[in-house]
PDB file of C-alpha atoms in Angstrom:
ATOM      1  CA  MET A  19      90.814  12.630  69.664  1.00 75.00           C
ATOM      2  CA  LYS A  20      93.102  13.191  72.635  1.00 77.00           C
ATOM      3  CA  TYR A  21      91.979   9.967  74.302  1.00 85.00           C
ATOM      4  CA  VAL A  22      92.396   7.941  71.120  1.00 84.00           C
ATOM      5  CA  ILE A  23      96.003   9.148  70.830  1.00 82.00           C
ATOM      6  CA  ILE A  24      96.672   8.394  74.498  1.00 83.00           C
ATOM      7  CA  LEU A  25      95.259   4.886  74.009  1.00 88.00           C
ATOM      8  CA  ALA A  26      97.360   4.332  70.866  1.00 87.00           C
ATOM      9  CA  VAL A  27     100.545   5.497  72.620  1.00 85.00           C
ATOM     10  CA  SER A  28      99.755   3.229  75.564  1.00 86.00           C
ATOM     11  CA  ILE A  29      99.275   0.252  73.253  1.00 89.00           C
ATOM     12  CA  LEU A  30     102.595   0.987  71.532  1.00 87.00           C
ATOM     13  CA  LEU A  31     104.348   1.274  74.900  1.00 84.00           C
ATOM     14  CA  ILE A  32     102.990  -2.099  75.988  1.00 85.00           C
ATOM     15  CA  ALA A  33     103.770  -3.697  72.607  1.00 83.00           C
ATOM     16  CA  HIS A  34     107.319  -2.334  72.772  1.00 82.00           C
ATOM     17  CA  GLN A  35     107.996  -4.494  75.848  1.00 83.00           C
ATOM     18  CA  ASP A  36     108.238  -7.651  73.768  1.00 78.00           C
ATOM     19  CA  TYR A  37     109.587 -10.133  76.280  1.00 77.00           C
ATOM     20  CA  TRP A  38     107.824 -12.891  74.316  1.00 77.00           C
ATOM     21  CA  ASN A  39     110.254 -12.427  71.381  1.00 76.00           C
ATOM     22  CA  TRP A  40     113.504 -12.702  73.305  1.00 77.00           C
ATOM     23  CA  ASN A  41     114.017 -16.392  72.591  1.00 80.00           C
ATOM     24  CA  ASN A  42     112.472 -16.448  69.111  1.00 80.00           C
ATOM     25  CA  PRO A  43     115.178 -17.792  66.764  1.00 82.00           C
ATOM     26  CA  SER A  44     113.211 -17.315  63.530  1.00 85.00           C
ATOM     27  CA  MET A  45     114.455 -15.054  60.759  1.00 86.00           C
ATOM     28  CA  VAL A  46     112.480 -12.718  58.513  1.00 87.00           C
ATOM     29  CA  TRP A  47     113.547 -12.824  54.835  1.00 88.00           C
ATOM     30  CA  GLY A  48     116.293 -15.235  55.852  1.00 83.00           C
ATOM     31  CA  PHE A  49     118.643 -12.667  57.433  1.00 86.00           C
ATOM     32  CA  LEU A  50     116.730 -10.404  59.834  1.00 84.00           C
ATOM     33  CA  PRO A  51     116.113 -11.651  63.386  1.00 86.00           C
ATOM     34  CA  PHE A  52     112.432 -11.531  64.273  1.00 83.00           C
ATOM     35  CA  GLY A  53     113.046  -9.332  67.351  1.00 82.00           C
ATOM     36  CA  LEU A  54     114.743  -6.687  65.221  1.00 84.00           C
ATOM     37  CA  PHE A  55     111.992  -6.875  62.606  1.00 87.00           C
ATOM     38  CA  TYR A  56     109.421  -6.456  65.368  1.00 87.00           C
ATOM     39  CA  HIS A  57     111.156  -3.302  66.621  1.00 87.00           C
ATOM     40  CA  VAL A  58     111.348  -1.900  63.089  1.00 90.00           C
ATOM     41  CA  ILE A  59     107.578  -2.310  62.791  1.00 91.00           C
ATOM     42  CA  ILE A  60     106.982  -0.747  66.229  1.00 91.00           C
ATOM     43  CA  SER A  61     109.243   2.197  65.292  1.00 91.00           C
ATOM     44  CA  LEU A  62     107.413   2.782  62.009  1.00 93.00           C
ATOM     45  CA  LEU A  63     104.053   2.632  63.796  1.00 91.00           C
ATOM     46  CA  ALA A  64     105.301   5.128  66.395  1.00 91.00           C
ATOM     47  CA  ALA A  65     106.466   7.509  63.652  1.00 93.00           C
ATOM     48  CA  LEU A  66     103.115   7.196  61.893  1.00 92.00           C
ATOM     49  CA  LEU A  67     101.271   7.808  65.167  1.00 89.00           C
ATOM     50  CA  TRP A  68     103.235  11.006  65.855  1.00 89.00           C
ATOM     51  CA  LEU A  69     102.662  12.183  62.292  1.00 89.00           C
ATOM     52  CA  LEU A  70      98.926  11.704  62.742  1.00 86.00           C
ATOM     53  CA  THR A  71      99.084  13.371  66.158  1.00 85.00           C
ATOM     54  CA  VAL A  72     100.788  16.454  64.778  1.00 84.00           C
ATOM     55  CA  THR A  73      98.519  16.751  61.748  1.00 83.00           C
ATOM     56  CA  LEU A  74      95.207  15.939  63.431  1.00 79.00           C
ATOM     57  CA  ALA A  75      95.492  16.948  67.065  1.00 74.00           C
ATOM     58  CA  TRP A  76      98.134  19.698  67.282  1.00 72.00           C
ATOM     59  CA  PRO A  77      96.679  22.787  68.966  1.00 68.00           C
ATOM     60  CA  VAL A  78      96.467  25.742  66.595  1.00 69.00           C
ATOM     61  CA  SER A  79      97.515  28.147  69.334  1.00 66.00           C
ATOM     62  CA  PHE A  80     100.959  26.505  69.498  1.00 63.00           C
ATOM     63  CA  SER A  81     101.583  27.134  65.819  1.00 60.00           C
ATOM     64  CA  GLU A  82     100.309  30.713  65.842  1.00 59.00           C
ATOM     65  CA  GLY A  83     102.149  31.691  69.021  1.00 54.00           C
ATOM     66  CA  SER A  84     105.487  30.256  67.999  1.00 54.00           C
ATOM     67  CA  SER A  85     105.920  32.507  64.967  1.00 53.00           C
ATOM     68  CA  LYS A  86     105.211  35.631  67.019  1.00 53.00           C
ATOM     69  CA  ARG A  87     107.272  34.569  69.994  1.00 52.00           C
ATOM     70  CA  TYR A  88     110.402  33.688  68.021  1.00 50.00           C
ATOM     71  CA  ALA A  89     110.283  36.319  65.287  1.00 52.00           C
ATOM     72  CA  GLU A  90     113.531  37.908  64.222  1.00 58.00           C
ATOM     73  CA  PRO A  91     114.158  41.307  65.829  1.00 58.00           C
ATOM     74  CA  GLN A  92     113.682  44.309  63.569  1.00 62.00           C
ATOM     75  CA  ALA A  93     116.801  46.228  62.580  1.00 60.00           C
ATOM     76  CA  ALA A  94     116.991  49.726  64.009  1.00 60.00           C
ATOM     77  CA  VAL A  95     116.995  52.663  61.595  1.00 61.00           C
ATOM     78  CA  GLY A  96     120.397  54.262  61.206  1.00 60.00           C
ATOM     79  CA  THR A  97     122.416  51.270  62.342  1.00 58.00           C
ATOM     80  CA  ALA A  98     126.098  50.837  61.561  1.00 59.00           C
ATOM     81  CA  GLY A  99     126.807  50.219  57.911  1.00 58.00           C
ATOM     82  CA  GLU A 100     124.278  52.752  56.605  1.00 58.00           C
ATOM     83  CA  ARG A 101     125.449  56.151  55.431  1.00 57.00           C
ATOM     84  CA  ASP A 102     123.551  59.363  55.995  1.00 54.00           C
ATOM     85  CA  GLU A 103     123.680  61.601  52.939  1.00 53.00           C
TER      86      GLU A 103
END
């Protein structure tokens, strides 16, 4: 799975360098320049790829360790604000 994700990221990085669209005067839906539309599609694909990466290939140890590492400190017994009766 790791190599599939690396390949997909590499393809998106290459596709992002769209020098072939710089001089494309066509419009999408009559108002959106094709270069901007192309980058919207690339951005949505990148977001989808990272969503799939996190859900399918995220190491379990990262999720388990983070909750223990960043847990809130426990309050000490007899701290200020408590009254002894």
